[in-house]
Coordinates of C-alpha atoms in Angstrom, one line a residue:
Chain A
M539 CA -21.7 -26.9 -5.3
A540 CA -21.9 -23.1 -5.1
R541 CA -18.6 -21.2 -4.4
K542 CA -18.5 -19.5 -1.0
R543 CA -19.1 -15.8 -1.3
N544 CA -16.6 -13.3 0.1
R545 CA -17.4 -10.3 2.2
L546 CA -17.6 -7.8 -0.6
E547 CA -19.9 -10.1 -2.6
I548 CA -22.3 -10.6 0.3
I549 CA -22.5 -6.9 0.9
Y550 CA -23.2 -6.4 -2.8
D551 CA -26.0 -9.1 -2.7
I552 CA -27.6 -7.5 0.4
L553 CA -27.5 -3.9 -1.1
K554 CA -28.9 -5.2 -4.5
V555 CA -31.8 -6.8 -2.7
I556 CA -32.6 -3.7 -0.7
A557 CA -32.0 -1.2 -3.6
G558 CA -35.0 0.9 -4.3
K559 CA -37.2 -0.7 -1.6
K560 CA -37.8 -0.7 2.2
M561 CA -37.3 -4.3 3.3
K562 CA -37.8 -6.2 6.5
P563 CA -34.9 -8.2 7.9
T564 CA -36.5 -11.6 7.2
H565 CA -37.0 -10.7 3.5
I566 CA -33.4 -9.6 3.3
M567 CA -32.3 -12.8 4.9
Y568 CA -34.1 -15.0 2.4
K569 CA -33.4 -13.0 -0.7
S570 CA -29.7 -12.7 0.0
N571 CA -29.5 -16.3 1.1
L572 CA -27.9 -15.7 4.5
S573 CA -28.4 -17.3 7.9
H574 CA -30.0 -15.2 10.6
T575 CA -26.8 -14.7 12.5
L576 CA -24.8 -13.6 9.5
M577 CA -27.6 -11.4 8.3
K578 CA -27.7 -9.6 11.7
E579 CA -23.9 -9.2 11.6
Y580 CA -23.9 -7.7 8.1
I581 CA -26.9 -5.5 8.7
E582 CA -25.2 -4.0 11.8
E583 CA -22.0 -3.4 9.8
L584 CA -23.9 -1.8 6.9
K585 CA -25.8 0.4 9.3
Q586 CA -22.5 1.5 11.0
K587 CA -20.9 2.3 7.6
E588 CA -24.1 4.2 6.6
L589 CA -24.6 2.0 3.5
I590 CA -28.2 1.3 4.7
K591 CA -30.5 3.1 7.1
E592 CA -33.0 1.6 9.6
E593 CA -36.6 2.8 9.9
L594 CA -38.9 1.9 12.7
N595 CA -42.7 1.9 12.2
K596 CA -45.8 0.2 13.5
K597 CA -45.1 -3.0 11.5
G598 CA -41.5 -3.2 12.7
K599 CA -38.0 -2.5 11.3
T600 CA -37.3 -1.9 7.7
Y601 CA -34.1 -1.1 5.9
S602 CA -33.4 1.0 2.9
I603 CA -30.3 1.8 0.9
T604 CA -28.5 5.2 1.4
I605 CA -26.5 7.2 -1.2
K606 CA -23.3 5.5 0.0
G607 CA -24.9 2.2 -0.5
R608 CA -25.9 3.1 -4.1
N609 CA -22.4 4.3 -4.7
Y610 CA -21.1 0.9 -3.5
L611 CA -23.4 -0.9 -6.0
N612 CA -22.4 1.5 -8.8
E613 CA -18.7 1.1 -8.1
Y614 CA -18.7 -2.6 -7.3
H615 CA -17.0 -3.5 -10.5
R616 CA -14.2 -1.0 -9.7
I617 CA -13.8 -2.5 -6.2
L618 CA -13.7 -6.0 -7.7
R619 CA -11.1 -5.1 -10.3
F620 CA -8.9 -3.5 -7.6
T621 CA -9.1 -6.4 -5.2
E622 CA -8.4 -8.9 -8.0
S623 CA -5.4 -6.9 -9.3
F624 CA -3.8 -6.6 -5.9
G625 CA -4.9 -9.8 -4.3
I626 CA -6.6 -8.1 -1.4
Chain B
M1437 CA 38.4 16.2 -10.3
V1438 CA 35.9 17.9 -12.7
L1439 CA 35.3 14.5 -14.3
L1440 CA 34.6 12.8 -10.9
S1441 CA 32.3 15.6 -9.8
Q1442 CA 30.5 15.4 -13.2
L1443 CA 30.1 11.6 -12.7
L1444 CA 28.9 12.0 -9.2
N1445 CA 26.5 14.7 -10.2
N1446 CA 25.1 12.6 -13.1
L1447 CA 24.7 9.6 -10.9
F1448 CA 22.8 11.5 -8.2
V1449 CA 20.6 13.1 -10.9
H1450 CA 19.7 9.7 -12.3
T1451 CA 19.1 8.3 -8.9
L1452 CA 16.9 11.3 -8.1
F1453 CA 15.0 10.7 -11.3
L1454 CA 14.4 7.1 -10.4
E1455 CA 13.4 7.9 -6.9
F1456 CA 10.9 10.4 -8.2
I1457 CA 9.4 7.6 -10.3
F1458 CA 9.2 5.4 -7.3
F1459 CA 7.5 8.1 -5.3
S1460 CA 5.0 8.8 -8.1
I1461 CA 4.0 5.2 -8.6
T1462 CA 3.6 4.4 -4.9
F1463 CA 1.7 7.6 -4.3
L1464 CA -0.7 6.9 -7.1
V1465 CA -1.3 3.4 -5.8
S1466 CA -2.0 4.8 -2.3
L1467 CA -4.3 7.5 -3.7
Y1468 CA -6.3 5.0 -5.7
S1469 CA -6.4 2.6 -2.8
F1470 CA -7.9 5.2 -0.5
K1471 CA -10.5 6.0 -3.2
I1472 CA -11.5 2.4 -3.3
Y1473 CA -11.5 2.2 0.5
K1474 CA -13.9 5.2 0.7
I1475 CA -16.4 3.2 -1.4
S1476 CA -15.8 -0.4 0.0
F1477 CA -14.9 0.2 3.7
K1478 CA -12.8 -2.9 3.5
R1479 CA -10.1 -2.8 6.2
E1480 CA -7.4 -4.6 4.1
I1481 CA -7.7 -2.0 1.4
K1482 CA -7.2 0.8 4.0
L1483 CA -4.1 -1.0 5.3
F1484 CA -2.8 -1.4 1.7
A1485 CA -3.4 2.3 1.1
I1486 CA -1.6 3.3 4.3
S1487 CA 1.4 1.1 3.5
F1488 CA 1.9 2.5 0.1
L1489 CA 1.5 6.1 1.4
L1490 CA 4.3 5.4 4.0
I1491 CA 6.4 3.9 1.2
S1492 CA 5.8 6.9 -1.0
L1493 CA 6.8 9.3 1.8
S1494 CA 10.0 7.3 2.3
Y1495 CA 10.9 8.0 -1.4
L1496 CA 10.0 11.7 -0.9
S1497 CA 12.5 11.7 2.1
L1498 CA 15.1 10.1 -0.2
I1499 CA 14.5 12.7 -2.9
I1500 CA 15.0 15.5 -0.3
L1501 CA 18.1 13.8 1.1
N1502 CA 19.7 13.3 -2.3
T1503 CA 18.9 16.9 -3.3
T1504 CA 20.8 18.2 -0.3
T1505 CA 23.6 15.7 -1.1
I1506 CA 23.8 17.3 -4.6
F1507 CA 24.2 20.7 -3.0
D1508 CA 27.0 19.4 -0.7
V1509 CA 28.8 18.1 -3.8
W1510 CA 28.5 21.5 -5.4
N1511 CA 29.9 23.0 -2.2
L1512 CA 33.0 20.7 -2.6
L1513 CA 33.6 22.1 -6.1
I1514 CA 33.9 25.7 -5.0
V1515 CA 36.2 25.0 -2.1
S1516 CA 39.9 25.3 -2.7
N1517 CA 42.6 22.7 -2.0
N1518 CA 40.0 19.9 -2.0
K1519 CA 39.2 20.7 1.6
F1520 CA 35.6 21.1 2.7
I1521 CA 35.6 24.3 4.6
G1522 CA 33.0 24.9 7.3
N1523 CA 30.9 21.8 7.9
N1524 CA 27.4 22.9 7.4
I1525 CA 25.9 21.6 10.7
F1526 CA 22.4 22.4 9.6
S1527 CA 22.9 20.5 6.4
L1528 CA 24.2 17.5 8.4
I1529 CA 21.2 17.5 10.7
I1530 CA 18.8 17.8 7.8
S1531 CA 20.4 15.0 5.9
S1532 CA 20.6 12.7 8.9
F1533 CA 16.9 13.3 9.6
F1534 CA 15.9 12.4 6.1
K1535 CA 18.3 9.5 6.0
Y1536 CA 16.7 7.9 9.0
S1537 CA 13.1 8.9 8.2
Q1538 CA 13.5 7.3 4.8
I1539 CA 14.3 3.9 6.1
L1540 CA 11.8 4.2 9.0
L1541 CA 9.0 5.1 6.6
F1542 CA 9.9 2.4 4.2
S1543 CA 10.0 -0.3 7.0
S1544 CA 6.8 1.0 8.5
G1545 CA 5.1 0.8 5.1
L1546 CA 6.2 -2.8 4.6
L1547 CA 5.2 -3.6 8.2
V1548 CA 1.6 -2.4 7.6
L1549 CA 1.5 -4.4 4.4
T1550 CA 2.8 -7.5 6.2
Y1551 CA 0.3 -6.9 9.0
M1552 CA -2.5 -6.9 6.3
T1553 CA -1.3 -10.2 5.0
L1554 CA -1.3 -11.8 8.4
G1555 CA -5.1 -11.3 8.6
I1556 CA -5.2 -10.3 12.3
E1557 CA -6.9 -7.3 13.8
N1558 CA -4.8 -6.3 16.9
K1559 CA -3.2 -2.9 17.3
K1560 CA -1.0 -4.1 20.1
T1561 CA 0.5 -6.7 17.8
L1562 CA 1.1 -4.1 15.2
F1563 CA 2.8 -1.8 17.7
L1564 CA 4.9 -4.7 19.0
L1565 CA 6.0 -5.5 15.5
F1566 CA 6.9 -1.9 14.9
L1567 CA 9.1 -1.7 18.0
L1568 CA 10.9 -4.9 16.9
V1569 CA 11.5 -3.5 13.5
I1570 CA 12.9 -0.1 14.7
L1571 CA 15.0 -1.7 17.5
P1572 CA 18.1 -2.2 15.4
L1573 CA 18.1 1.5 14.5
L1574 CA 18.1 2.5 18.2
V1575 CA 20.8 0.0 19.3
R1576 CA 23.4 -0.4 16.5
E1577 CA 25.5 1.8 14.3
S1578 CA 24.7 -0.4 11.3
G1579 CA 21.1 -0.1 12.2
I1580 CA 20.2 1.1 8.7
S1581 CA 21.5 -2.1 7.0
L1582 CA 19.7 -4.1 9.6
L1583 CA 16.5 -2.3 8.9
Y1584 CA 16.9 -3.1 5.2
F1585 CA 17.4 -6.7 6.2
S1586 CA 14.3 -6.8 8.3
S1587 CA 12.4 -5.1 5.4
S1588 CA 13.6 -8.0 3.2
I1589 CA 12.2 -10.5 5.8
M1590 CA 8.8 -8.7 5.7
L1591 CA 8.8 -8.8 1.9
L1592 CA 9.3 -12.6 2.2
F1593 CA 6.1 -12.8 4.2
I1594 CA 4.3 -10.7 1.6
I1595 CA 5.7 -13.0 -1.2
V1596 CA 4.4 -16.1 0.6
Y1597 CA 1.0 -14.4 1.0
Y1598 CA 0.8 -13.8 -2.8
I1599 CA 2.0 -17.3 -3.6
N1600 CA -1.0 -18.6 -1.5
I1601 CA -3.3 -16.2 -3.2
Y1602 CA -2.1 -17.4 -6.6
R1603 CA -2.5 -21.1 -5.6
I1604 CA -6.2 -20.4 -4.6
T1605 CA -7.2 -18.0 -7.5
K1606 CA -4.9 -19.3 -10.3
Q1607 CA -5.1 -15.8 -11.8
I1608 CA -2.2 -14.7 -14.0
R1609 CA -2.4 -11.1 -12.7
M1610 CA -1.5 -12.5 -9.3
L1611 CA 1.8 -13.7 -10.9
L1612 CA 2.4 -10.1 -11.9
I1613 CA 2.1 -8.7 -8.4
L1614 CA 4.0 -11.6 -7.0
A1615 CA 6.9 -10.9 -9.5
A1616 CA 6.7 -7.3 -8.4
F1617 CA 7.3 -8.2 -4.7
V1618 CA 9.9 -10.7 -5.5
T1619 CA 11.9 -8.1 -7.5
L1620 CA 11.3 -5.6 -4.7
F1621 CA 12.7 -8.1 -2.2
L1622 CA 15.8 -8.6 -4.3
G1623 CA 16.2 -4.8 -4.7
T1624 CA 15.7 -4.2 -0.9
F1625 CA 18.2 -7.0 -0.1
N1626 CA 20.8 -5.4 -2.3
F1627 CA 20.4 -2.2 -0.3
V1628 CA 21.8 -4.1 2.7
F1629 CA 25.1 -4.2 1.0
A1630 CA 24.9 -0.8 -0.8
K1631 CA 26.9 1.2 1.8
S1632 CA 28.2 3.4 -1.0
I1633 CA 27.7 3.9 -4.7
N1634 CA 28.7 0.4 -5.8
F1635 CA 27.3 -2.5 -7.9
Y1636 CA 24.7 -3.3 -5.2
F1637 CA 23.5 0.3 -5.1
I1638 CA 22.9 0.3 -8.9
A1639 CA 21.4 -3.2 -8.9
A1640 CA 19.0 -2.3 -6.1
H1641 CA 17.7 0.7 -8.0
I1642 CA 17.3 -1.2 -11.2
L1643 CA 15.4 -4.1 -9.5
T1644 CA 13.3 -1.6 -7.6
L1645 CA 12.4 0.1 -10.9
V1646 CA 11.3 -3.2 -12.4
A1647 CA 9.2 -3.9 -9.3
Y1648 CA 7.4 -0.6 -9.4
T1649 CA 6.8 -0.9 -13.1
L1650 CA 5.0 -4.2 -12.5
I1651 CA 3.0 -2.6 -9.7
L1652 CA 2.1 0.3 -12.0
I1653 CA 0.9 -2.2 -14.6
S1654 CA -1.2 -3.9 -11.9
L1655 CA -2.6 -0.5 -11.0
L1656 CA -3.4 0.4 -14.6
H1657 CA -5.2 -3.0 -14.9
A1658 CA -7.2 -2.2 -11.7
I1659 CA -8.6 1.0 -13.1
P1660 CA -11.6 0.2 -15.3
H1661 CA -11.8 1.7 -18.8
G1662 CA -14.9 2.7 -20.6
K1663 CA -18.3 3.9 -19.4
K1664 CA -19.6 3.2 -16.0
K1665 CA -22.7 1.0 -15.8
K1666 CA -25.1 2.3 -13.3
Q1667 CA -26.7 -0.6 -11.5
A1668 CA -28.9 1.1 -9.0

């Protein structure tokens, strides 16, 4: 049985899925393996923290990664090492 | 008299040196934690960073306090008939300010760290805990010893948190940080009895040095070495 992901891992998975593309919420949900409720929750948080940005067009909402989001992806290993070292 | 003053002077200088090490290590941990928080936006990391910043400021207060104490010892040397002429009121106020701010900052730092381990998000609770922690200082003459005692209690909570983390993760590096906080607890508890320069005072400093050395090792382990791999 797959181990339950923690918050940092879920954010990493979402950003990795979005990186370099403009994605619709449903695609994000399936590709990052999240429930609709959880996906909405995380998307809101990521928008608030400016890790992703929302765009509205005729076909609906899409999300793309920001510079902060890319930075998170690039520095993920550093975040992980820190949290593992100090048990946070 | 000269020998005693030399001994006191040496002891203060060594203590100052140790406190400078404690300040440096805790400040570095705080700085790096803030850096990680800027990238991750994880609340617990922010609390961790703030707690170590407060603890580092407490050691800075102690450095300033002990520096003024050294100057007072020098004052004693130049006074004739072993009498301290002209109490320097200003010096007294400054040293009292730094004495109390040191323990308050240290307790506040531990309080924030304990709050982080509780896993709750309630500013009112944090404020209530803060009031409970500083209450002994407002009410009793031996408030400082009581504050060290309550700091020891908070460290016990932190130790239990890390024991649980170790039980879940089974990672050896968790043992390292757990050992650090156990040693810090023992050091802080010794300060309860260290009302003057005695065995407890020296033991407290040595234990605290061991604790922060372990924390420094954890920090060095947390900093990745080698080239960054760009993923996106």
